[in-house]
CSV table of C-alpha atoms in Angstrom, one decimal:
chain,number,residue,atom,x,y,z
F,1,MET,CA,90.1,-98.9,-145.1
F,2,ASN,CA,93.5,-99.8,-146.4
F,3,TRP,CA,96.6,-97.8,-145.9
F,4,LYS,CA,96.8,-96.7,-149.5
F,5,MET,CA,93.4,-95.1,-149.3
F,6,VAL,CA,94.3,-93.4,-146.0
F,7,PHE,CA,97.4,-91.9,-147.6
F,8,THR,CA,95.5,-90.7,-150.6
F,9,LEU,CA,92.9,-89.0,-148.5
F,10,LEU,CA,95.6,-87.3,-146.4
F,11,LEU,CA,97.4,-86.1,-149.5
F,12,VAL,CA,94.3,-84.7,-151.1
F,13,GLY,CA,93.5,-82.9,-147.8
F,14,ALA,CA,97.0,-81.4,-147.5
F,15,LEU,CA,97.0,-80.2,-151.1
F,16,SER,CA,93.5,-78.7,-150.8
F,17,GLY,CA,94.6,-76.8,-147.7
F,18,CYS,CA,97.7,-75.3,-149.4
F,19,ALA,CA,97.4,-71.6,-150.1
F,20,HIS,CA,98.1,-70.3,-153.6
F,21,THR,CA,101.2,-68.2,-154.1
F,22,GLU,CA,101.8,-65.5,-156.8
F,23,TYR,CA,105.3,-64.5,-157.9
F,24,VAL,CA,105.9,-60.9,-158.8
F,25,GLN,CA,109.0,-59.0,-160.1
F,26,VAL,CA,109.6,-55.5,-158.6
F,27,SER,CA,112.2,-53.0,-159.8
F,28,ALA,CA,112.4,-49.7,-157.9
F,29,ILE,CA,114.7,-46.7,-158.3
F,30,LYS,CA,115.0,-43.5,-156.4
F,31,ALA,CA,116.5,-40.1,-157.3
F,32,LYS,CA,119.6,-39.2,-155.2
F,33,ASP,CA,118.2,-35.8,-154.3
F,34,ALA,CA,114.6,-37.0,-153.7
F,35,ALA,CA,112.9,-35.1,-150.9
F,36,VAL,CA,111.9,-37.7,-148.4
F,37,GLN,CA,109.7,-35.3,-146.5
F,38,TYR,CA,107.3,-35.0,-149.4
F,39,LYS,CA,104.3,-37.1,-148.4
F,40,LYS,CA,101.2,-35.2,-149.6
F,41,PHE,CA,100.2,-36.8,-152.9
F,42,ALA,CA,97.6,-36.8,-155.6
F,43,LEU,CA,97.2,-39.8,-157.9
F,44,VAL,CA,97.2,-38.9,-161.6
F,45,SER,CA,97.4,-40.6,-165.0
F,46,GLU,CA,100.7,-41.3,-166.8
F,47,ARG,CA,100.3,-37.9,-168.4
F,48,TYR,CA,100.0,-36.3,-165.0
F,49,GLN,CA,96.3,-35.5,-165.4
F,50,SER,CA,93.4,-36.1,-163.1
F,51,VAL,CA,91.2,-39.1,-164.1
F,52,ASN,CA,87.5,-38.9,-163.2
F,53,ASP,CA,85.8,-40.9,-165.9
F,54,ASP,CA,87.5,-44.3,-165.7
F,55,LEU,CA,86.0,-46.9,-163.3
F,56,ASN,CA,89.0,-49.2,-163.6
F,57,PHE,CA,91.4,-46.4,-162.8
F,58,ALA,CA,89.3,-45.4,-159.8
F,59,GLU,CA,89.3,-48.9,-158.4
F,60,TYR,CA,93.0,-49.3,-158.8
F,61,ALA,CA,93.7,-45.8,-157.5
F,62,ARG,CA,91.9,-46.6,-154.2
F,63,GLN,CA,94.1,-49.7,-153.7
F,64,VAL,CA,97.2,-47.7,-154.5
F,65,ALA,CA,96.2,-45.0,-152.1
F,66,ALA,CA,95.7,-47.6,-149.3
F,67,VAL,CA,99.2,-49.0,-149.9
F,68,LEU,CA,100.7,-45.5,-150.0
F,69,ASN,CA,99.0,-44.6,-146.7
F,70,GLN,CA,100.8,-47.6,-145.1
F,71,GLN,CA,104.0,-45.9,-146.2
F,72,GLY,CA,103.2,-42.7,-144.5
F,73,TYR,CA,101.8,-40.8,-147.5
F,74,VAL,CA,98.7,-38.7,-147.2
F,75,GLN,CA,96.3,-38.2,-150.2
F,76,VAL,CA,95.0,-34.7,-150.8
F,77,THR,CA,91.7,-33.8,-152.4
F,78,HIS,CA,93.0,-31.1,-154.6
F,79,GLN,CA,96.0,-31.5,-156.9
F,80,GLN,CA,97.3,-28.0,-156.2
F,81,ASP,CA,97.8,-29.1,-152.5
F,82,ALA,CA,100.0,-32.0,-153.4
F,83,GLU,CA,103.7,-32.1,-152.8
F,84,VAL,CA,104.1,-35.0,-155.1
F,85,LEU,CA,102.2,-36.3,-158.1
F,86,ILE,CA,102.1,-40.1,-158.4
F,87,SER,CA,101.2,-41.3,-161.8
F,88,LEU,CA,99.6,-44.7,-162.1
F,89,SER,CA,99.8,-46.7,-165.4
F,90,TYR,CA,99.1,-50.3,-166.1
F,91,ARG,CA,99.1,-52.7,-169.1
F,92,VAL,CA,98.1,-56.3,-169.9
F,93,SER,CA,99.8,-58.0,-172.9
F,94,GLU,CA,98.1,-60.1,-175.5
F,95,PRO,CA,98.4,-63.9,-174.8
F,96,GLN,CA,102.0,-65.0,-175.3
F,97,VAL,CA,103.2,-68.6,-175.9
F,98,ARG,CA,105.9,-69.6,-173.4
F,99,THR,CA,108.1,-72.6,-174.4
F,100,GLU,CA,110.2,-74.5,-171.9
F,101,ILE,CA,112.4,-77.5,-172.4
F,102,VAL,CA,112.7,-79.7,-169.3
F,103,ASN,CA,114.8,-82.8,-168.8
F,104,THR,CA,112.3,-85.3,-167.6
F,105,PRO,CA,113.2,-88.7,-166.0
F,106,VAL,CA,111.9,-91.7,-167.9
F,107,TYR,CA,111.9,-94.9,-166.0
F,108,PRO,CA,112.2,-98.1,-168.0
F,109,ARG,CA,109.5,-100.7,-167.8
F,110,VAL,CA,110.0,-103.9,-165.8
F,111,GLY,CA,111.6,-106.8,-167.7
F,112,PRO,CA,112.3,-108.7,-169.7
F,113,PHE,CA,113.7,-111.0,-167.1
F,114,TYR,CA,117.0,-112.9,-167.8
F,115,GLY,CA,118.0,-116.1,-165.9
F,116,SER,CA,121.3,-116.7,-164.2
F,117,ARG,CA,122.8,-119.0,-161.7
F,118,PHE,CA,121.5,-116.7,-158.9
F,119,GLY,CA,117.9,-116.5,-160.1
F,120,TYR,CA,116.3,-113.9,-162.2
F,121,TYR,CA,116.8,-110.1,-162.5
F,122,PRO,CA,115.1,-107.4,-164.5
F,123,TYR,CA,116.8,-105.6,-167.4
F,124,PRO,CA,117.0,-102.6,-167.7
F,125,MET,CA,117.6,-102.2,-164.0
F,126,LEU,CA,114.9,-100.5,-162.0
F,127,GLY,CA,115.6,-97.2,-160.2
F,128,TYR,CA,118.0,-95.7,-162.7
F,129,PRO,CA,116.0,-93.4,-164.9
F,130,ALA,CA,117.0,-92.0,-168.3
F,131,TYR,CA,116.4,-88.3,-169.0
F,132,GLU,CA,114.7,-87.1,-172.1
F,133,PRO,CA,114.1,-83.4,-173.1
F,134,MET,CA,110.4,-82.6,-173.1
F,135,VAL,CA,108.9,-79.5,-174.6
F,136,TYR,CA,106.1,-77.8,-172.7
F,137,GLN,CA,104.1,-74.8,-174.0
F,138,SER,CA,101.8,-72.6,-172.0
F,139,ILE,CA,99.9,-69.3,-172.5
F,140,VAL,CA,101.1,-66.4,-170.3
F,141,TYR,CA,100.0,-62.8,-169.9
F,142,ARG,CA,102.5,-60.0,-169.0
F,143,LYS,CA,101.0,-57.5,-166.6
F,144,LEU,CA,102.7,-54.2,-165.8
F,145,ILE,CA,102.0,-51.6,-163.1
F,146,ARG,CA,104.1,-48.5,-162.9
F,147,LEU,CA,104.1,-45.9,-160.1
F,148,GLN,CA,106.1,-42.8,-160.7
F,149,SER,CA,106.5,-39.9,-158.2
F,150,ILE,CA,107.4,-36.4,-159.4
F,151,ASP,CA,107.8,-33.1,-157.7
F,152,ALA,CA,104.4,-31.5,-157.9
F,153,GLY,CA,105.6,-27.9,-157.2
F,154,ILE,CA,108.0,-27.9,-160.1
F,155,TYR,CA,105.5,-29.5,-162.4
F,156,ARG,CA,102.8,-26.8,-161.5
F,157,LYS,CA,105.4,-24.1,-162.2
F,158,ASP,CA,106.4,-24.9,-165.8
F,159,LYS,CA,105.3,-28.5,-166.5
F,160,THR,CA,108.9,-29.8,-165.9
F,161,VAL,CA,108.9,-33.4,-164.8
F,162,LYS,CA,111.3,-34.1,-162.0
F,163,PRO,CA,111.1,-37.8,-161.0
F,164,LEU,CA,111.6,-38.6,-157.3
F,165,TRP,CA,111.1,-42.4,-157.4
F,166,ASP,CA,109.8,-45.0,-159.8
F,167,VAL,CA,108.5,-48.5,-159.2
F,168,LEU,CA,107.8,-51.1,-162.0
F,169,ILE,CA,105.8,-54.2,-161.1
F,170,VAL,CA,105.6,-57.2,-163.4
F,171,SER,CA,103.6,-60.4,-163.3
F,172,ASN,CA,104.0,-63.2,-165.8
F,173,ASN,CA,101.5,-66.1,-165.5
F,174,ASP,CA,98.5,-67.7,-167.1
F,175,ASN,CA,96.0,-65.2,-165.6
F,176,GLY,CA,95.1,-62.3,-167.8
F,177,ASP,CA,92.9,-60.7,-165.2
F,178,LEU,CA,94.6,-57.6,-163.9
F,179,ARG,CA,91.9,-56.9,-161.4
F,180,TYR,CA,92.7,-60.2,-159.8
F,181,MET,CA,96.4,-59.7,-159.8
F,182,PHE,CA,96.5,-56.0,-158.8
F,183,PRO,CA,96.4,-56.6,-155.0
F,184,TYR,CA,99.2,-59.2,-155.2
F,185,MET,CA,101.3,-56.9,-157.3
F,186,LEU,CA,100.8,-53.9,-155.0
F,187,VAL,CA,101.6,-56.0,-151.9
F,188,ALA,CA,104.8,-57.2,-153.5
F,189,ALA,CA,105.9,-53.6,-154.3
F,190,GLU,CA,104.9,-52.0,-151.0
F,191,PRO,CA,108.3,-52.4,-149.2
F,192,TYR,CA,110.1,-50.8,-152.2
F,193,ILE,CA,108.0,-47.7,-152.7
F,194,GLY,CA,110.3,-44.7,-152.5
F,195,GLN,CA,113.3,-47.0,-152.2
F,196,ASP,CA,116.0,-48.3,-154.6
F,197,SER,CA,116.0,-52.1,-155.1
F,198,GLN,CA,119.3,-52.0,-157.0
F,199,HIS,CA,117.9,-54.6,-159.4
F,200,SER,CA,114.7,-56.5,-160.2
F,201,VAL,CA,113.6,-58.7,-157.3
F,202,THR,CA,111.2,-61.6,-157.2
F,203,VAL,CA,108.6,-61.4,-154.4
F,204,SER,CA,106.2,-64.3,-153.4
F,205,VAL,CA,102.8,-63.2,-152.2
F,206,ASP,CA,100.4,-65.7,-150.5
F,207,GLU,CA,96.7,-65.5,-151.3
F,208,GLN,CA,96.0,-65.5,-147.5
F,209,ASP,CA,98.3,-62.6,-146.9
F,210,PRO,CA,96.2,-60.1,-144.8
F,211,ALA,CA,97.4,-57.2,-146.9
F,212,VAL,CA,96.1,-58.9,-150.1
F,213,LEU,CA,92.8,-59.6,-148.4
F,214,ASN,CA,92.5,-56.0,-147.2
F,215,LEU,CA,93.1,-54.7,-150.8
F,216,GLN,CA,90.6,-57.1,-152.2
F,217,ALA,CA,88.0,-55.8,-149.8
F,218,ILE,CA,88.4,-52.2,-151.1
F,219,LYS,CA,85.6,-51.3,-153.6
């Protein structure tokens, strides 16, 4: 077996062993007077209503509840017992075309060769690439998850919405399957729940992250 074949096999093995990484944008904001002691929650729709007839919502809600539990929140059975209502909403865009212009190195071919008193040399010279702009197009899907916490007591009293914290989670890639991306997006957002990120932050999440695997196991 020659060295070129050995190197090729090692490279293929290394690449096949690399874990896939998803990149997610998270933007979190918190009210200045948010009551941090409010931990009993009920998950509701974006209109602050209970959802009992949507299988997708039920699956997503179980994952959200698991993440909230890690942050010290406790889910209650009855909405009237909740201190906070946490609305869950999500969207997937239609396919969008993303266009990128990348300066790509273009190496000249070998030769022709020109003679001289000192032998022959190739022209253009090797090792000095030219750069040409190349246009790349790809299909991407914009996936959104929003978690908004409001004061449950005030809402029960007169339907007034008093936000406590809000987390917007965004994924832009070629995968339009929200069920696949949902665990990655929640894991990216977990440290920012109930916090203020000051601006949108990009979080990388590995497919072998134990938190992702735990959420994927929830049915």
